[in-house]
Coordinates of C-alpha atoms and ligand atoms in Angstrom, one line a residue:
X495 CA -43.3 18.6 52.0
X496 CA -46.9 18.1 53.0
X497 CA -48.9 15.2 51.6
X498 CA -50.0 17.1 48.5
X499 CA -46.4 18.1 47.7
X500 CA -45.2 14.5 48.3
X501 CA -47.9 13.2 45.9
X502 CA -47.0 15.7 43.3
X503 CA -43.3 14.7 43.3
X504 CA -44.2 11.0 43.4
X505 CA -46.5 11.5 40.4
X506 CA -44.0 13.5 38.4
X507 CA -41.5 10.7 39.0
X508 CA -44.1 8.0 38.2
X509 CA -44.6 9.5 34.8
X510 CA -40.9 9.2 33.8
X511 CA -39.7 5.6 34.7
X512 CA -36.4 4.6 33.1
X513 CA -34.6 1.3 33.3
X514 CA -31.2 0.8 34.9
X515 CA -28.4 3.2 34.0
X516 CA -30.8 5.1 31.7
X517 CA -32.3 7.3 34.4
X518 CA -31.4 10.6 32.7
X519 CA -34.7 12.4 33.1
X520 CA -35.0 11.0 36.6
X521 CA -31.6 12.3 37.6
X522 CA -32.4 15.7 36.0
X523 CA -35.6 15.9 38.0
X524 CA -33.9 15.0 41.2
X525 CA -31.0 17.5 40.6
X526 CA -33.5 20.3 39.8
X527 CA -35.4 19.6 43.1
X528 CA -32.1 19.6 45.1
X529 CA -30.8 22.8 43.4
X530 CA -33.8 24.7 44.8
X531 CA -32.8 23.9 48.4
X532 CA -30.5 26.1 50.5
X533 CA -27.0 24.9 49.5
X534 CA -24.9 26.1 52.5
X535 CA -24.8 22.7 54.2
X536 CA -25.5 20.5 51.2
X537 CA -23.0 18.8 49.0
X538 CA -24.2 17.1 45.8
X539 CA -22.1 14.8 43.5
X540 CA -23.4 12.8 40.6
X541 CA -22.3 9.3 39.8
X542 CA -23.4 8.0 36.4
X543 CA -27.2 8.4 36.6
X544 CA -27.1 8.3 40.4
X545 CA -26.5 11.1 42.9
X546 CA -24.8 11.4 46.3
X547 CA -26.2 14.0 48.6
X548 CA -24.5 14.9 51.8
X549 CA -26.1 17.0 54.5
X550 CA -23.6 18.4 57.0
X551 CA -24.6 17.7 60.5
X552 CA -24.4 20.3 63.3
X553 CA -22.0 18.1 65.4
X554 CA -20.9 15.8 62.6
X555 CA -19.5 13.0 64.7
X556 CA -20.9 10.2 62.6
X557 CA -22.4 9.7 59.1
X558 CA -25.8 8.1 58.7
X559 CA -26.4 6.6 55.2
X560 CA -29.8 6.3 53.6
X561 CA -30.2 4.7 50.1
X562 CA -33.1 5.1 47.6
X563 CA -33.2 3.2 44.3
X564 CA -34.3 5.2 41.3
X565 CA -34.9 2.9 38.3
X566 CA -38.1 1.6 36.8
X567 CA -38.9 -1.8 35.2
X568 CA -39.5 -2.8 31.5
X569 CA -43.2 -3.4 32.2
X570 CA -46.1 -1.8 30.3
X571 CA -48.2 -0.1 32.9
X572 CA -51.8 -1.3 33.0
X573 CA -53.5 1.2 35.3
X574 CA -55.8 4.1 34.4
X575 CA -54.1 6.5 36.6
X576 CA -54.1 10.2 35.4
X577 CA -50.3 10.2 36.0
X578 CA -49.6 7.0 34.0
X579 CA -46.1 6.3 32.8
X580 CA -45.3 8.4 29.7
X581 CA -42.6 5.9 28.8
X582 CA -44.5 3.1 27.1
X583 CA -43.2 -0.2 28.2
X584 CA -41.5 1.1 31.3
X585 CA -43.1 1.5 34.7
X586 CA -42.3 2.2 38.4
X587 CA -43.8 -1.1 39.4
X588 CA -41.5 -1.7 42.3
X589 CA -42.1 1.6 44.2
X590 CA -38.9 3.4 43.4
X591 CA -40.9 6.5 42.7
X592 CA -42.0 6.3 46.4
X593 CA -38.4 5.6 47.5
X594 CA -37.1 8.7 45.7
X595 CA -39.9 11.0 46.8
X596 CA -39.3 10.1 50.4
X597 CA -35.5 10.6 50.0
X598 CA -36.0 14.0 48.4
X599 CA -38.4 15.1 51.2
X600 CA -35.9 13.8 53.7
X601 CA -33.1 16.0 52.2
X602 CA -35.4 19.0 52.3
X603 CA -36.3 18.4 56.0
X604 CA -32.7 17.9 56.9
X605 CA -31.4 21.0 55.3
X606 CA -33.9 23.2 57.1
X607 CA -33.6 21.4 60.4
X608 CA -30.1 19.9 60.4
X609 CA -29.4 16.7 62.4
X610 CA -26.5 16.2 64.7
X611 CA -24.7 13.7 62.5
X612 CA -23.9 14.0 58.8
X613 CA -26.3 12.3 56.5
X614 CA -25.4 10.7 53.2
X615 CA -28.5 10.1 50.9
X616 CA -27.7 7.9 48.0
X617 CA -30.0 7.9 44.9
X618 CA -28.9 4.7 43.3
X619 CA -29.5 3.6 39.7
X620 CA -30.2 0.1 38.3
X621 CA -31.4 -1.8 41.3
X622 CA -33.6 -4.0 39.1
X623 CA -30.5 -4.8 37.1
X624 CA -27.6 -4.8 36.4
X625 CA -27.0 -3.4 39.8
X626 CA -25.8 0.1 40.9
X627 CA -25.1 -0.5 44.6
X628 CA -21.8 -2.4 44.2
X629 CA -20.1 0.1 41.8
X630 CA -21.4 3.0 43.8
X631 CA -20.0 1.5 47.0
X632 CA -16.6 1.3 45.3
X633 CA -16.8 4.9 44.0
X634 CA -14.5 7.7 45.2
X635 CA -17.4 9.7 46.5
X636 CA -18.6 6.9 48.6
X637 CA -15.1 6.4 50.0
X638 CA -14.9 10.1 50.9
X639 CA -18.3 10.2 52.6
X640 CA -18.3 6.6 53.9
X641 CA -21.3 6.2 56.4
X642 CA -21.0 4.5 59.8
X643 CA -24.5 3.0 59.4
X644 CA -26.8 2.6 56.4
X645 CA -30.5 1.8 55.9
X646 CA -33.1 1.7 53.2
X647 CA -36.8 1.0 52.7
X648 CA -38.9 -0.9 50.2
X649 CA -42.6 -0.6 49.7
X650 CA -44.7 -3.7 50.7
X651 CA -48.0 -3.9 48.9
X652 CA -49.4 -6.6 51.2
X653 CA -48.9 -4.5 54.4
X654 CA -51.4 -1.8 55.5
X655 CA -50.5 1.9 55.5
X656 CA -49.1 2.9 58.9
X657 CA -47.1 -0.3 59.1
X658 CA -43.4 -1.1 58.7
X659 CA -41.8 -4.5 58.9
X660 CA -38.4 -6.0 59.2
X661 CA -36.3 -8.6 60.9
X662 CA -32.8 -9.3 62.2
X663 CA -30.6 -11.4 59.9
X664 CA -31.6 -12.5 56.4
X665 CA -34.3 -10.3 54.9
X666 CA -33.8 -10.8 51.2
X667 CA -32.3 -13.7 49.2
X668 CA -29.1 -14.1 47.2
X669 CA -30.0 -13.7 43.5
X670 CA -28.5 -14.5 40.2
X671 CA -29.9 -13.7 36.8
X672 CA -30.0 -16.6 34.4
X673 CA -29.8 -16.3 30.6
X674 CA -29.6 -19.4 28.4
X675 CA -29.2 -19.3 24.7
X676 CA -29.9 -22.4 22.6
X677 CA -28.6 -22.9 19.1
X678 CA -29.8 -25.8 16.9
X679 CA -30.8 -26.0 13.2
X680 CA -33.8 -24.4 11.7
X681 CA -35.9 -25.6 8.8
X682 CA -39.4 -26.3 7.4
X683 CA -42.0 -27.1 10.0
X684 CA -43.1 -30.2 8.0
X685 CA -39.6 -31.7 8.2
X686 CA -38.7 -31.8 11.9
X687 CA -36.3 -34.7 11.5
X688 CA -34.0 -32.5 9.4
X689 CA -33.8 -29.9 12.1
X690 CA -32.7 -29.3 15.7
X691 CA -35.8 -27.6 17.1
X692 CA -34.8 -25.1 19.8
X693 CA -38.4 -24.4 20.8
X694 CA -38.7 -28.0 21.9
X695 CA -35.2 -28.0 23.5
X696 CA -35.9 -24.8 25.4
X697 CA -39.3 -26.0 26.5
X698 CA -38.0 -29.3 27.8
X699 CA -35.2 -27.4 29.7
X700 CA -37.8 -25.2 31.4
X701 CA -39.7 -28.2 32.6
X702 CA -36.6 -30.1 33.8
X703 CA -35.4 -26.9 35.5
X704 CA -38.3 -27.1 37.9
X705 CA -37.1 -30.4 39.3
X706 CA -33.9 -28.9 40.5
X707 CA -35.7 -27.0 43.3
X708 CA -38.4 -29.6 43.9
X709 CA -36.2 -32.7 43.9
X710 CA -32.6 -31.7 44.5
X711 CA -32.7 -29.0 47.2
X712 CA -33.4 -29.8 50.8
X713 CA -37.0 -28.8 51.4
X714 CA -36.0 -27.1 54.6
X715 CA -33.7 -24.9 52.7
X716 CA -35.4 -22.8 50.0
X717 CA -34.8 -21.7 46.5
X718 CA -36.6 -20.4 43.5
X719 CA -35.8 -20.6 39.8
X720 CA -38.2 -18.6 37.7
X721 CA -38.1 -18.0 33.9
X722 CA -39.8 -14.7 33.0
X723 CA -39.1 -14.6 29.3
X724 CA -38.8 -17.0 26.4
X725 CA -38.0 -15.9 22.9
X726 CA -37.3 -18.0 19.8
X727 CA -38.3 -18.5 16.2
X728 CA -39.8 -16.1 13.6
X729 CA -43.0 -17.6 12.2
X730 CA -45.5 -20.4 12.8
X731 CA -44.3 -22.8 10.1
X732 CA -40.5 -22.6 10.5
X733 CA -38.7 -24.6 13.1
X734 CA -36.6 -22.2 15.3
X735 CA -32.9 -22.4 15.1
X736 CA -32.4 -20.3 18.2
X737 CA -34.2 -19.8 21.5
X738 CA -33.4 -17.7 24.6
X739 CA -34.6 -18.1 28.2
X740 CA -34.3 -15.3 30.7
X741 CA -34.9 -15.9 34.4
X742 CA -33.6 -15.6 37.9
X743 CA -32.3 -17.8 40.7
X744 CA -33.0 -17.1 44.4
X745 CA -31.5 -18.8 47.4
X746 CA -31.1 -18.3 51.1
X747 CA -27.4 -19.1 51.0
X748 CA -24.4 -18.7 48.7
X749 CA -23.7 -22.5 48.9
X750 CA -27.2 -23.3 47.6
X751 CA -26.7 -20.8 44.8
X752 CA -23.4 -22.5 43.8
X753 CA -25.1 -25.9 44.0
X754 CA -28.0 -24.8 41.8
X755 CA -25.7 -23.3 39.2
X756 CA -23.8 -26.6 39.1
X757 CA -27.0 -28.5 38.5
X758 CA -28.1 -26.1 35.8
X759 CA -24.8 -26.5 34.0
X760 CA -25.2 -30.3 34.1
X761 CA -28.7 -30.0 32.8
X762 CA -27.6 -27.8 29.9
X763 CA -25.0 -30.4 29.0
X764 CA -27.6 -33.2 29.1
X765 CA -29.9 -31.1 26.9
X766 CA -27.1 -30.5 24.4
X767 CA -26.6 -34.2 24.0
X768 CA -30.4 -35.0 23.9
X769 CA -31.2 -32.3 21.3
X770 CA -27.8 -32.2 19.5
X771 CA -27.5 -28.5 20.1
X772 CA -25.4 -25.9 21.9
X773 CA -26.6 -24.2 25.1
X774 CA -24.7 -21.2 26.5
X775 CA -25.3 -19.9 30.0
X776 CA -24.8 -16.3 31.2
X777 CA -25.5 -15.5 34.9
X778 CA -25.9 -11.7 34.3
X779 CA -25.8 -9.9 37.6
X780 CA -25.7 -11.4 41.0
X781 CA -26.8 -9.8 44.3
X782 CA -25.6 -10.6 47.7
X783 CA -28.3 -11.3 50.4
X784 CA -29.7 -8.5 52.6
X785 CA -28.5 -9.2 56.1
X786 CA -30.0 -6.9 58.8
X787 CA -27.9 -5.9 61.8
X788 CA -29.7 -7.1 65.0
X789 CA -28.7 -4.0 67.1
X790 CA -30.1 -1.6 64.5
X791 CA -33.3 -3.6 64.0
X792 CA -33.9 -3.4 67.8
X793 CA -33.4 0.4 67.6
X794 CA -35.7 0.6 64.6
X795 CA -38.5 -1.3 66.4
X796 CA -38.2 0.9 69.4
X797 CA -38.2 4.1 67.4
X798 CA -41.2 3.0 65.4
X799 CA -43.1 2.2 68.6
X800 CA -42.3 5.7 69.9
X801 CA -43.4 7.2 66.6
X802 CA -46.7 5.3 66.7
X803 CA -45.9 3.4 63.6
X804 CA -46.9 -0.2 63.7
X805 CA -43.8 -2.5 63.6
X806 CA -44.4 -6.1 62.4
X807 CA -41.9 -8.9 62.4
X808 CA -41.1 -9.8 58.8
X809 CA -40.4 -13.1 57.2
X810 CA -37.4 -13.6 55.0
X811 CA -38.3 -13.1 51.3
X812 CA -37.1 -14.4 48.0
X813 CA -36.9 -10.8 46.6
X814 CA -33.4 -9.6 45.9
X815 CA -31.8 -6.3 46.5
X816 CA -28.3 -5.0 45.6
X817 CA -28.5 -3.0 48.8
X818 CA -27.3 -6.3 50.2
X819 CA -23.8 -5.3 49.1
X820 CA -24.1 -2.1 51.1
X821 CA -25.1 -3.8 54.3
X822 CA -22.3 -6.4 53.7
X823 CA -19.8 -3.6 54.1
X824 CA -21.6 -1.2 56.4
X825 CA -23.7 -2.2 59.3
X826 CA -27.4 -1.4 58.7
X827 CA -30.7 -2.7 57.7
X828 CA -33.6 -2.6 55.3
X829 CA -37.3 -2.4 56.1
X830 CA -40.7 -2.8 54.4
X831 CA -43.1 0.1 54.2
X832 CA -46.8 -0.9 54.0
X833 CA -48.5 0.6 50.9
X834 CA -51.6 -1.5 50.8
X835 CA -52.1 -2.4 47.1
X836 CA -54.1 -5.4 45.9
X837 CA -51.5 -5.9 43.1
X838 CA -48.0 -6.9 44.1
X839 CA -44.5 -5.7 43.3
X840 CA -43.7 -6.0 39.5
X841 CA -47.4 -6.1 38.6
X842 CA -48.5 -3.8 35.8
X843 CA -51.5 -2.7 37.9
X844 CA -49.7 -2.0 41.1
X845 CA -51.0 1.3 42.7
X846 CA -49.5 1.9 46.1
X847 CA -51.5 4.0 48.5
X848 CA -49.8 7.5 48.6
X849 CA -50.7 8.0 52.3
X850 CA -47.8 5.8 53.0
X851 CA -45.4 8.5 51.8
X852 CA -45.9 10.4 55.1
X853 CA -45.3 7.2 57.1
X854 CA -42.1 6.4 55.2
X855 CA -40.8 9.9 55.6
X856 CA -41.6 9.9 59.3
X857 CA -39.9 6.5 59.8
X858 CA -36.7 7.5 57.9
X859 CA -36.4 10.9 59.5
X860 CA -36.8 9.4 63.0
X861 CA -34.1 6.9 62.4
X862 CA -31.7 9.5 61.0
X863 CA -32.2 11.8 63.9
X864 CA -32.3 9.2 66.7
X865 CA -30.2 6.3 65.6
X866 CA -27.5 5.5 68.1
X867 CA -24.4 4.6 66.2
Ligands
LIG897 C1 -37.0 -5.7 45.2 C2 -36.9 -6.4 44.0 O1 -38.0 -6.7 43.4 N1 -35.7 -6.6 43.4 C3 -35.5 -7.3 42.2 C4 -34.0 -7.5 42.0 C5 -33.7 -8.2 40.7 C6 -32.3 -8.5 40.5 C7 -32.0 -9.2 39.2 N2 -32.5 -8.6 38.0 C8 -32.6 -10.7 39.2 O2 -33.7 -10.9 38.7 O3 -31.9 -11.6 39.7 C9 -36.2 -8.7 42.3 O4 -36.6 -9.2 41.3 O5 -36.2 -9.3 43.4

């Protein structure tokens, strides 16, 4: 695909974002694209809303895995792009439209100019939640086509086009979702003493929560607790009987994650006593950290230098990625692809520079053809 074809595919996909495990139109689009390629050395198997694509290598000694995530986010797009999301309230605000486009272009290149090794391209649903990587990893198709090495990319709005970035060891954090439901007693807004106000309980809890990271975690360690959504109540003059908080916890180690969860549980108990209410915690989905293999990061840096793509040393980030489960089981790595957008990941105005599609394709293809397994 040339840049115009890459842009077209990216824009088609950008128009139809779908959240985790509902990527039906996305899967259909991907399958239609793949069905138009010569099928002789191509094997395609669907898994839920995801797809496994295997390109048979000419020598076939090893299998190189490459993973692209395919889901969008429940965000209302706030751009004036002509290819704006057609699904109101859903958006590719994390670059998965880029990731898929590059993966499709990669398959196309590889079927016309086959590599020595086999290649397994994984179109994975539900990266933003509840997580498709772990169940895909455990699937029969994955076991049958198990790769010897695996890698993936993620767009980086803060990096210029022409740049990639990564590091050995920990790249992305351990994550856990956090949902807390509060149940008290509703009533008339003028008679608060007859109620158990869950707006006040939930608000106090959010404020107290901030002190776990700032006062109870070693400042030389790092952690994040963010609440992204609060719901509760029905109308301005009725005290809310229920409230719900939705957030996420990020840590650099599994031990710190356990310690934070323990502190959150104690805080909920304390709030139950203070507000005479019931708090219930659900940790939703948890992602294992992304740990990059040092040997492959060295190779990646060398290959990028030879391809005239600028390689920068990355810092570890508090983003999460269920790709962490894949590199836990299979040696590999993840890297950032510079897309130069003033708005960051998960922002309703993010608009990555499409020139980066060529760079991402070149970087991925180079690794697939030249990685030394
Ligand atoms: C790359 C990226 O932005 N990933 C997401 C993963 C979210 C996992 C889960 N829903 C959670 O919030 O813990 C991220 O927000 O980092």
